[in-house]
Tab-separated table of C-alpha atoms in Angstrom:
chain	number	residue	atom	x	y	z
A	1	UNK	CA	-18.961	-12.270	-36.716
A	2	UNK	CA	-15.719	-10.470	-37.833
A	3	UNK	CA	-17.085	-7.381	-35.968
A	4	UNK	CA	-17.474	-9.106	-33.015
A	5	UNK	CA	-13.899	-10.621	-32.784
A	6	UNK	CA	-12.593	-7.127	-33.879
A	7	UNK	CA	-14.563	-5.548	-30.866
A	8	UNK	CA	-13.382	-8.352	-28.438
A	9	UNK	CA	-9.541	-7.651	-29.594
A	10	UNK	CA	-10.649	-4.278	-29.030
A	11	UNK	CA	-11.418	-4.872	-25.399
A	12	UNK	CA	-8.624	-6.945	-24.427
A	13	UNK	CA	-6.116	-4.497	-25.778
A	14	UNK	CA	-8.058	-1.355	-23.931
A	15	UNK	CA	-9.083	0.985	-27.019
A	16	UNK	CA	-12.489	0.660	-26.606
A	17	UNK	CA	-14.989	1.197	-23.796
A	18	UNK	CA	-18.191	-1.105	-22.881
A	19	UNK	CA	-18.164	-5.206	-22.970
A	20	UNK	CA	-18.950	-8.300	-24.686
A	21	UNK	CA	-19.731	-11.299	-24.138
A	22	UNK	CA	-19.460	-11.145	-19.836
A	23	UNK	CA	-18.617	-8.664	-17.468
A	24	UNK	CA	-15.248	-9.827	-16.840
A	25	UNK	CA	-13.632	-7.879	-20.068
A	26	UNK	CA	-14.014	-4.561	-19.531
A	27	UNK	CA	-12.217	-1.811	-22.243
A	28	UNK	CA	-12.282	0.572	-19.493
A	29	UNK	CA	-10.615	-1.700	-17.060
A	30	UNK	CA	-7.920	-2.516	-19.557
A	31	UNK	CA	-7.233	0.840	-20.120
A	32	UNK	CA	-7.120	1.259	-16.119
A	33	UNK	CA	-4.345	-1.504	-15.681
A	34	UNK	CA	-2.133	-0.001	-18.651
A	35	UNK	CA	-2.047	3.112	-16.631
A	36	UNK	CA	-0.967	1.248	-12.918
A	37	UNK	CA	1.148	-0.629	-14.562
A	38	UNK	CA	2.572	2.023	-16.401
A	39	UNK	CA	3.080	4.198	-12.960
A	40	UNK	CA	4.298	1.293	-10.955
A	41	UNK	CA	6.974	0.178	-13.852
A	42	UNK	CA	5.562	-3.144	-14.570
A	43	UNK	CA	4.845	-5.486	-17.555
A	44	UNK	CA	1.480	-5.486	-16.794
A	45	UNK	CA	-1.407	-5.239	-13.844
A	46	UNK	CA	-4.950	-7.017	-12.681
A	47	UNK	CA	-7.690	-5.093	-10.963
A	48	UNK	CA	-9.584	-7.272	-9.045
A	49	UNK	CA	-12.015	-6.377	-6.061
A	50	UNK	CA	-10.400	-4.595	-2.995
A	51	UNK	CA	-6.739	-4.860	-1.746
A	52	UNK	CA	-7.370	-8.102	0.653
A	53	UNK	CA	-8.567	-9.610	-2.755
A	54	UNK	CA	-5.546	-8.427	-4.342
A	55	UNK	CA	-3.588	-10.395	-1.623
A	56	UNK	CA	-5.741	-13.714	-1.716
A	57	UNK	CA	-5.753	-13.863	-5.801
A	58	UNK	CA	-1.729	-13.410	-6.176
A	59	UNK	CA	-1.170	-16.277	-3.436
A	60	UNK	CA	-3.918	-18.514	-4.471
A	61	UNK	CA	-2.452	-18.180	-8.249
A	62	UNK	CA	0.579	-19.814	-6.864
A	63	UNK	CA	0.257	-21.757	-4.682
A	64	UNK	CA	-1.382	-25.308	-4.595
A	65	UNK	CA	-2.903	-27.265	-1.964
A	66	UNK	CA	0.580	-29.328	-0.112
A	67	UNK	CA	2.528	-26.451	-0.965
A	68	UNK	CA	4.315	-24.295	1.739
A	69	UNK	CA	4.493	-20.212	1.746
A	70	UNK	CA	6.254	-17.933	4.359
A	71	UNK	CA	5.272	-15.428	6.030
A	72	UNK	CA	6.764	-12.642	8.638
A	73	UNK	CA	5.630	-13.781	12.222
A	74	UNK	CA	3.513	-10.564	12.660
A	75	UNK	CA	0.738	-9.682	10.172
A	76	UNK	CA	-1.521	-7.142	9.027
A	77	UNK	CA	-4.979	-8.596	11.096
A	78	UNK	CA	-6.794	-9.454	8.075
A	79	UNK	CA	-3.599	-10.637	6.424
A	80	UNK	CA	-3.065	-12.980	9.439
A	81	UNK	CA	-7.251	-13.728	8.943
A	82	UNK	CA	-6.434	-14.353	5.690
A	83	UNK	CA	-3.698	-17.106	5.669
A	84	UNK	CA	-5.333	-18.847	8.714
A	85	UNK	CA	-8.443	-19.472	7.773
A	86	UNK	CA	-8.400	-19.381	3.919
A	87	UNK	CA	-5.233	-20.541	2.761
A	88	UNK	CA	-4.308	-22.978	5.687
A	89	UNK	CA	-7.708	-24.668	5.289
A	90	UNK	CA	-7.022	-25.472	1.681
A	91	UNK	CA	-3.458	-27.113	2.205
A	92	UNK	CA	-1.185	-24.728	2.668
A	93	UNK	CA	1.123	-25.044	4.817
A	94	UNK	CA	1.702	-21.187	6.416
A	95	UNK	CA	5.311	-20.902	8.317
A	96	UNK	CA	6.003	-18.240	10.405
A	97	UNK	CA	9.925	-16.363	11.083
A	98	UNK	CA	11.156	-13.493	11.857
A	99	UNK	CA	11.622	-11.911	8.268
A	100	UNK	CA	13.914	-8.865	9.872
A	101	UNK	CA	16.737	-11.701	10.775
A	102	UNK	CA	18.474	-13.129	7.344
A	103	UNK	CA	19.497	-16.516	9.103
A	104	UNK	CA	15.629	-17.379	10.323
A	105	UNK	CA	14.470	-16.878	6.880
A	106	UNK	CA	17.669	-18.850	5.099
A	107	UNK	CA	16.799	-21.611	7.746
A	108	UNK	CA	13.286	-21.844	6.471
A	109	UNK	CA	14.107	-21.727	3.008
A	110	UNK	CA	16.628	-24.512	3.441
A	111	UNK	CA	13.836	-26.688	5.703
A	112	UNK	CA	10.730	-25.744	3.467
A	113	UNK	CA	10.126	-26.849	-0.139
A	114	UNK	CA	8.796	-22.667	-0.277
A	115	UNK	CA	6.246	-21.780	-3.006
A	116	UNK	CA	6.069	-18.563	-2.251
A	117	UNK	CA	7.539	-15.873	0.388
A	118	UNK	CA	4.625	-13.037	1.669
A	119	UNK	CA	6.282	-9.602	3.157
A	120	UNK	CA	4.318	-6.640	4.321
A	121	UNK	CA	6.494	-3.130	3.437
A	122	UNK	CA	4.582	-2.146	6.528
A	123	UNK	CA	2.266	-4.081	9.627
A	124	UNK	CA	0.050	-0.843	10.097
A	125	UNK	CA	3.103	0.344	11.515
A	126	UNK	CA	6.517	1.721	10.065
A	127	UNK	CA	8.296	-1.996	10.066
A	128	UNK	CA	10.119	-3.034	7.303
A	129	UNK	CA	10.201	-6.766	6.864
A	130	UNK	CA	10.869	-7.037	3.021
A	131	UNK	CA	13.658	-9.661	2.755
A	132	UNK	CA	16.755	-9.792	-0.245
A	133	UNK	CA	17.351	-12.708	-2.210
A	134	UNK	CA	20.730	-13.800	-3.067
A	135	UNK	CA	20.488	-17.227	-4.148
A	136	UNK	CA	18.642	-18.950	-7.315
A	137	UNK	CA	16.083	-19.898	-7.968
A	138	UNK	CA	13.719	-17.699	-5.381
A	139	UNK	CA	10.219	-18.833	-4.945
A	140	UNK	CA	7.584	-16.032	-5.688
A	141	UNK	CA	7.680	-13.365	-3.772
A	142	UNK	CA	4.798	-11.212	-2.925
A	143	UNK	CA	4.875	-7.994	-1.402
A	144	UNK	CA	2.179	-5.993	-0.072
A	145	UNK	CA	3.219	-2.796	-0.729
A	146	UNK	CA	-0.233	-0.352	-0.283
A	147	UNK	CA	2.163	1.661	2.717
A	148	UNK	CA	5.300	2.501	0.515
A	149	UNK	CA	3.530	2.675	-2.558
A	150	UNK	CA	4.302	4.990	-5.458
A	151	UNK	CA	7.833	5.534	-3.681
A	152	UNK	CA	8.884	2.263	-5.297
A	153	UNK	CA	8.014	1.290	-8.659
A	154	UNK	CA	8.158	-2.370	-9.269
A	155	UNK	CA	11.642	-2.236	-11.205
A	156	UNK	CA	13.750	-0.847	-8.231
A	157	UNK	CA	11.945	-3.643	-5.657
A	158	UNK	CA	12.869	-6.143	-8.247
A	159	UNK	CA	16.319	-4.739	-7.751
A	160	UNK	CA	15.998	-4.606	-3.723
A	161	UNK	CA	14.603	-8.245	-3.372
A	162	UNK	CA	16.658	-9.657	-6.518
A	163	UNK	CA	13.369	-11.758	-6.553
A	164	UNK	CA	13.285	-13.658	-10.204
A	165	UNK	CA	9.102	-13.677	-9.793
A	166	UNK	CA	7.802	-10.661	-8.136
A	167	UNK	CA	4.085	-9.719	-7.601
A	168	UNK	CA	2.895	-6.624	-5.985
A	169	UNK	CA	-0.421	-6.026	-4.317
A	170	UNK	CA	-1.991	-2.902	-2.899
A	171	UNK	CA	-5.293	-0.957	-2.774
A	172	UNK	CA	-6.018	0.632	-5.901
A	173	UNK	CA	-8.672	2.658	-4.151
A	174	UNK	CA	-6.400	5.457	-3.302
A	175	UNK	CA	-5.850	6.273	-6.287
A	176	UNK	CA	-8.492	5.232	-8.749
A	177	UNK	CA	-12.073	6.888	-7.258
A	178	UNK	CA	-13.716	6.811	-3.449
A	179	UNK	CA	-16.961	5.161	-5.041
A	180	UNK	CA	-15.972	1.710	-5.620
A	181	UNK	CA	-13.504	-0.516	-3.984
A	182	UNK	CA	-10.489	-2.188	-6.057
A	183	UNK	CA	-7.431	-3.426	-5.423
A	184	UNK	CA	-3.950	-4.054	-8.062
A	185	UNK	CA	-1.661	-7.138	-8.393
A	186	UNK	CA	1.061	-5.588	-10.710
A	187	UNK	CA	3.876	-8.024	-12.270
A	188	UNK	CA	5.590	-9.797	-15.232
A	189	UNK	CA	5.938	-13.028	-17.242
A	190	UNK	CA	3.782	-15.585	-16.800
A	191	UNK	CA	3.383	-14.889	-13.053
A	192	UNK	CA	0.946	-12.399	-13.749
A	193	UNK	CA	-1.034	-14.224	-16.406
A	194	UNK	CA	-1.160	-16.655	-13.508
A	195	UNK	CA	-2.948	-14.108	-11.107
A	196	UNK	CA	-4.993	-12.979	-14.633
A	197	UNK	CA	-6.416	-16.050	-15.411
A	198	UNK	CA	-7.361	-16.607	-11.399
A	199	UNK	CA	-9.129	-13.806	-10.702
A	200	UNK	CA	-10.909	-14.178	-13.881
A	201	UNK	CA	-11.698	-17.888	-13.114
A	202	UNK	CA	-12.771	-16.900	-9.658
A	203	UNK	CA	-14.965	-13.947	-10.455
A	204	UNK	CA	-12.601	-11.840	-8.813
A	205	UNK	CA	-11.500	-9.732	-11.444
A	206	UNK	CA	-13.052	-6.067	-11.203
A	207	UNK	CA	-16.981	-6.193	-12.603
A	208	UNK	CA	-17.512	-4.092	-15.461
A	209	UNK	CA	-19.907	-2.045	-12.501
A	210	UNK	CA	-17.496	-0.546	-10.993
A	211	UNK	CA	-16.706	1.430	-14.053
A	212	UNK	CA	-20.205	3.594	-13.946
A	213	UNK	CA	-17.818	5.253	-10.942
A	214	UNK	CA	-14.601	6.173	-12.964
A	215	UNK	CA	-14.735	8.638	-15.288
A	216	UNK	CA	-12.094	8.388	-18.581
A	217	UNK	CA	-10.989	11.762	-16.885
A	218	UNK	CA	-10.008	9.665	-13.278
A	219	UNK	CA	-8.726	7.172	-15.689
A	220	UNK	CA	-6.250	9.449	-17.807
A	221	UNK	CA	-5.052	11.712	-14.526
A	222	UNK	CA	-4.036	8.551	-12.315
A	223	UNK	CA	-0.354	8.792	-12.578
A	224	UNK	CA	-0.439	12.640	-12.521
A	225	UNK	CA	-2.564	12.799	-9.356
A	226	UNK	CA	0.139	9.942	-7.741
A	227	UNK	CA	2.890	12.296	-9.040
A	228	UNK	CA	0.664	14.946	-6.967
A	229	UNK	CA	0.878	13.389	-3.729
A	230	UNK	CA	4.022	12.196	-3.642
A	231	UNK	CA	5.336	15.803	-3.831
A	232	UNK	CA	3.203	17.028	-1.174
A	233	UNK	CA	4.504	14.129	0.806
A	234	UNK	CA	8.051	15.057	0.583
A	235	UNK	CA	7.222	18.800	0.945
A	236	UNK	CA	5.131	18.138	4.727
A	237	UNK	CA	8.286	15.824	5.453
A	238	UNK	CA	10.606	18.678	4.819
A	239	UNK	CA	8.764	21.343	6.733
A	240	UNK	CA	8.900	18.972	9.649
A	241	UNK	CA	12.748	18.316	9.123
A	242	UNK	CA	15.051	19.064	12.036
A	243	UNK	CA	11.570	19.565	14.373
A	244	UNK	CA	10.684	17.936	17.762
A	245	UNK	CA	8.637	15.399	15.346
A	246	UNK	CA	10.247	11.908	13.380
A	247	UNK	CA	9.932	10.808	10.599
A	248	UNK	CA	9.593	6.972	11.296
A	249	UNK	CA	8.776	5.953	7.609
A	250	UNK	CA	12.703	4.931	7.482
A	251	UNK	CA	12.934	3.779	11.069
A	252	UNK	CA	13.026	0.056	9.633
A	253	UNK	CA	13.585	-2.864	11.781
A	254	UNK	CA	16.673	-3.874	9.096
A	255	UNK	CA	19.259	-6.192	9.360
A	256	UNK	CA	21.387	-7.621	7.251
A	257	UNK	CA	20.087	-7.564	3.947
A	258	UNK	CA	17.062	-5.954	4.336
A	259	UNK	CA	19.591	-2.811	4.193
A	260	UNK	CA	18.950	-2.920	0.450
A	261	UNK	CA	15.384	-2.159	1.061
A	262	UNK	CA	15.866	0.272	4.040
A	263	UNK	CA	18.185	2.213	1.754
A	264	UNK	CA	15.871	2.867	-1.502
A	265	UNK	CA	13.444	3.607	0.526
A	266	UNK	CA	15.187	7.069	2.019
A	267	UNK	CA	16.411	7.799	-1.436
A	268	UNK	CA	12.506	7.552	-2.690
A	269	UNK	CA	10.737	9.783	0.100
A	270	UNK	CA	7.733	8.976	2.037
A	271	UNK	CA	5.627	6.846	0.008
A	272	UNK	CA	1.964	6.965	0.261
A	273	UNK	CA	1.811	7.695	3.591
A	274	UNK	CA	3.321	9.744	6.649
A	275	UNK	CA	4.355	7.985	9.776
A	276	UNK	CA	5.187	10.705	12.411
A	277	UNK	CA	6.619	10.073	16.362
A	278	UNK	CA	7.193	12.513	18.757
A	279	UNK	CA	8.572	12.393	22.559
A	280	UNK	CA	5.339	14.274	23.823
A	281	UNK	CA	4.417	11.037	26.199
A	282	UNK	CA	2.669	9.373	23.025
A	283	UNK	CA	0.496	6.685	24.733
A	284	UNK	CA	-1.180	9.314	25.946
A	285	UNK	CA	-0.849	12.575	24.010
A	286	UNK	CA	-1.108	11.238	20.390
A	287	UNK	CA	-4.704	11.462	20.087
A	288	UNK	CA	-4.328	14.738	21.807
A	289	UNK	CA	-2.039	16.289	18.756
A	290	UNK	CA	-4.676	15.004	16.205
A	291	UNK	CA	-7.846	16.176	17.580
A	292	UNK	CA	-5.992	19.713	18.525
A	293	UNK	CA	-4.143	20.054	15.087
A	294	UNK	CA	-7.505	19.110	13.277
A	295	UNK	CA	-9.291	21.964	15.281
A	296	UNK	CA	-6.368	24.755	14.758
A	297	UNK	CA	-6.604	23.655	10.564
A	298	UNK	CA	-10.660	24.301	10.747
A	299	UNK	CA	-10.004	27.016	12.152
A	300	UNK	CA	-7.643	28.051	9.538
A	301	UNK	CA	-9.915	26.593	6.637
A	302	UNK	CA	-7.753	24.141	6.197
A	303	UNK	CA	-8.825	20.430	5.329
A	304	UNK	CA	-7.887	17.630	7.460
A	305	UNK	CA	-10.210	14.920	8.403
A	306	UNK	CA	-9.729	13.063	11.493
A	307	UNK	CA	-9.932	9.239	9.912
A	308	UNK	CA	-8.129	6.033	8.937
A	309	UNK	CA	-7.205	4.630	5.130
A	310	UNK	CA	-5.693	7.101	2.741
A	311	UNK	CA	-7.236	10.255	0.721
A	312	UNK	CA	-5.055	11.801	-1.902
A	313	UNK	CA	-7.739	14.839	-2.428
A	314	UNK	CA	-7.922	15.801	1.405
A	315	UNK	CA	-5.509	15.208	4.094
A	316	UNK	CA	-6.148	12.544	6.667
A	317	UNK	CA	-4.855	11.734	9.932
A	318	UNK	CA	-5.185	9.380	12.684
A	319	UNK	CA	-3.426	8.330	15.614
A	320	UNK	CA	-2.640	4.333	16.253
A	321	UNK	CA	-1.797	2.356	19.495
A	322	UNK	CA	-1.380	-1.280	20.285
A	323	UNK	CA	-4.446	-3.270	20.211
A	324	UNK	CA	-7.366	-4.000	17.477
A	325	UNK	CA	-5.653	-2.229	14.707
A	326	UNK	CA	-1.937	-2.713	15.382
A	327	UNK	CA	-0.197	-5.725	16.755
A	328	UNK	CA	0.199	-5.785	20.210
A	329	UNK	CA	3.611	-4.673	20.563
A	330	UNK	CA	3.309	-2.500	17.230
A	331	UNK	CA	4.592	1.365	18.004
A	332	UNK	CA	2.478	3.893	18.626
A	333	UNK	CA	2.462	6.605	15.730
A	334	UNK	CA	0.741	9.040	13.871
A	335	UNK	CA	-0.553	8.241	10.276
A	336	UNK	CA	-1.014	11.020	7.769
A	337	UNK	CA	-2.192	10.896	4.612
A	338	UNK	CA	-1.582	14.058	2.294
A	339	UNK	CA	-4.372	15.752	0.315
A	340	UNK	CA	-3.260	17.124	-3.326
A	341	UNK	CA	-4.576	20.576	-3.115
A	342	UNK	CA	-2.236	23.525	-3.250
A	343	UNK	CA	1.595	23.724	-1.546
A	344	UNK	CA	0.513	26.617	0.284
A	345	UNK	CA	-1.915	24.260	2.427
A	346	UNK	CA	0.290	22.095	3.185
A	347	UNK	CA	3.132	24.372	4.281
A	348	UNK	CA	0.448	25.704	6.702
A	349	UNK	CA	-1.017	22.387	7.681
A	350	UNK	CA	2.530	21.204	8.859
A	351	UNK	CA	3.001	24.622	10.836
A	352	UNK	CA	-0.135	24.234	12.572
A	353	UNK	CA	0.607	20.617	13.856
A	354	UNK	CA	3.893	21.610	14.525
A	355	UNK	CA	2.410	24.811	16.799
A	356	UNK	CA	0.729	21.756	18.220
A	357	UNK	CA	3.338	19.868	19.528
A	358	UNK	CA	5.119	23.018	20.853
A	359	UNK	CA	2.934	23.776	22.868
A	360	UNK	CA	2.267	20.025	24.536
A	361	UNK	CA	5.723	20.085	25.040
A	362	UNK	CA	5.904	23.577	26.813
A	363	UNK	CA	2.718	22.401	29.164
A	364	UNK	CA	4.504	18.923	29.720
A	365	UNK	CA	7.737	20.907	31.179
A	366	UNK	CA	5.582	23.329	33.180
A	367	UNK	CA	4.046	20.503	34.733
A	368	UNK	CA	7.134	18.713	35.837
């Protein structure tokens, strides 16, 4: 029996592969959550099934049926799906302000006994509504962050907020392997035991399965393939710098003190992905640019698939309007996600959408 004990202690600290006695510890998935949570500069991190999970098991850790959690008055759809007909049902009590104005969320903070505050770093569009903190005690704030990503480790948004408990939820996807769905919730203290002992409790915690898709090799690169990407990032940014296309991942809506926020994010770079604007008529050119630029990079044998979500071994991009996919008075943008393969590519994948845009803009002139 002392074997078994010494395997289980095994398992729970991450220095063995396999399982035990269920399928909820997992040596490989300890191992996997030492390395987020190393990259992300936190205590510690959960895996658990897919990003929306990741959302659902950090609220429902704390928050109890009568208690009252706020939330920005735009949402991410499923988000929105999420708090409506999950959480709501259950008891909780889901307010709604404008998280971009410090006096509507001071108001509700004041009016509410608040559990917990939810902010998006992004509503599938480049709005910031990640709010700051000043007084104590804060309730628990939780911040989806799958859009800025590894441009802010948990440390510095601790810092931004000045949130006493902090949890962070994201995809883990992106990073981790394309054949098998996860998502992270990556804190401290006992606000992530909390969210541990949930997702355990609710079989949400990632299934010992999904580990026949990660090899130890996927495992030990994680943090240098994030490293990767977030240098190809800043190098596409750059080689559009001072061009007839924006950069909107800064254009936050901020006010007040979500200054804070706006700020670290410039100093950090692009995150995980790319929003780009341009002033070639957008409602109507933008899916233009990325079904023209995607044909000039074929024809270059470059690799850039035309889809949404985020692929750190090829580049992706897609173009987004108001409607099913963005809010309804969202911005329209284009969304690009940067591959890791050689600088060279994407120095040339930037020129050719650039080449792009040039010469929609030349035609749009003519045509006046």
């Amino acid at each position: 029996m002392e074997e078994f004990w010494d395997a289980a202690a095994a398992q729970r600290a991450g220095t063995s592969g396999g399982t035990f006695w269920d399928t909820y510890e997992h040596g490989d998935r300890r191992r996997l959550e030492q390395v987020f949570a190393e990259a992300f500069r936190s205590d510690s991190s959960v895996l658990v099934n897919s990003g929306m999970s990741a959302v659902h098991v950090a609220l429902s850790a704390v928050l109890r049926p009568g208690d009252t959690v706020i939330v920005d008055r735009r949402s991410y759809f499923e988000t929105g799906e999420l708090l409506d007909t999950v959480l709501a049902p259950a008891g909780i009590t889901v307010v709604r302000v404008d998280l971009s104005q410090p006096d509507q969320l001071d108001t509700a903070l004041q009016r509410y006994q608040c559990a917990a505050v939810l902010v998006e770093t992004a509503l599938n569009a480049p709005v910031c509504t990640v709010p700051v903190f000043g007084g104590s005690p804060s309730p628990v704030v939780v911040v989806d962050n799958s859009i800025l990503s590894h441009a802010v480790d948990f440390r510095q948004l601790a810092r931004a907020t000045c949130a006493e408990r902090l949890l962070v939820v994201e995809s883990a996807i992106k990073y981790a392997t394309h054949d098998c769905s996860a998502g992270v919730v990556y804190g401290s203290g006992e606000t992530i035991e909390a969210v541990r002992a949930y997702a355990r409790r609710t079989g949400q915690q990632l299934q010992s399965k999904a580990f026949h898709f990660l090899r130890a090799a996927e495992i030990r690169s994680l943090a240098a393939r994030m490293a990767l990407h977030a240098e190809r990032n800043r190098r596409f940014v750059e080689c559009l710098d001072g061009t007839r296309l924006e950069i909107a991942n800064t254009d936050f809506a901020a006010a007040g003190r979500l200054d804070a926020f706006a700020g670290l994010a410039r100093q950090t770079g692009p995150g995980s992905l790319v929003f780009l604007r341009t002033a070639v008529e957008p409602e109507r050119d933008y899916t233009s640019i990325v079904n023209q630029w995607a044909a000039r990079c074929r024809d270059r044998r470059l690799r850039l698939d035309i889809r949404a979500g985020f692929g750190w071994d090829v580049t992706s991009a897609r173009s987004y309007r108001s409607g099913f996919l963005n809010q309804p008075d969202a911005p329209t943008f284009i969304r690009v996600s940067l591959g890791i393969g050689p600088m060279e590519e994407v120095e040339e994948t930037a020129q050719e959408l650039l080449g792009v845009v040039s010469t929609l803009a030349a035609r749009n002139r003519s045509a006046r």
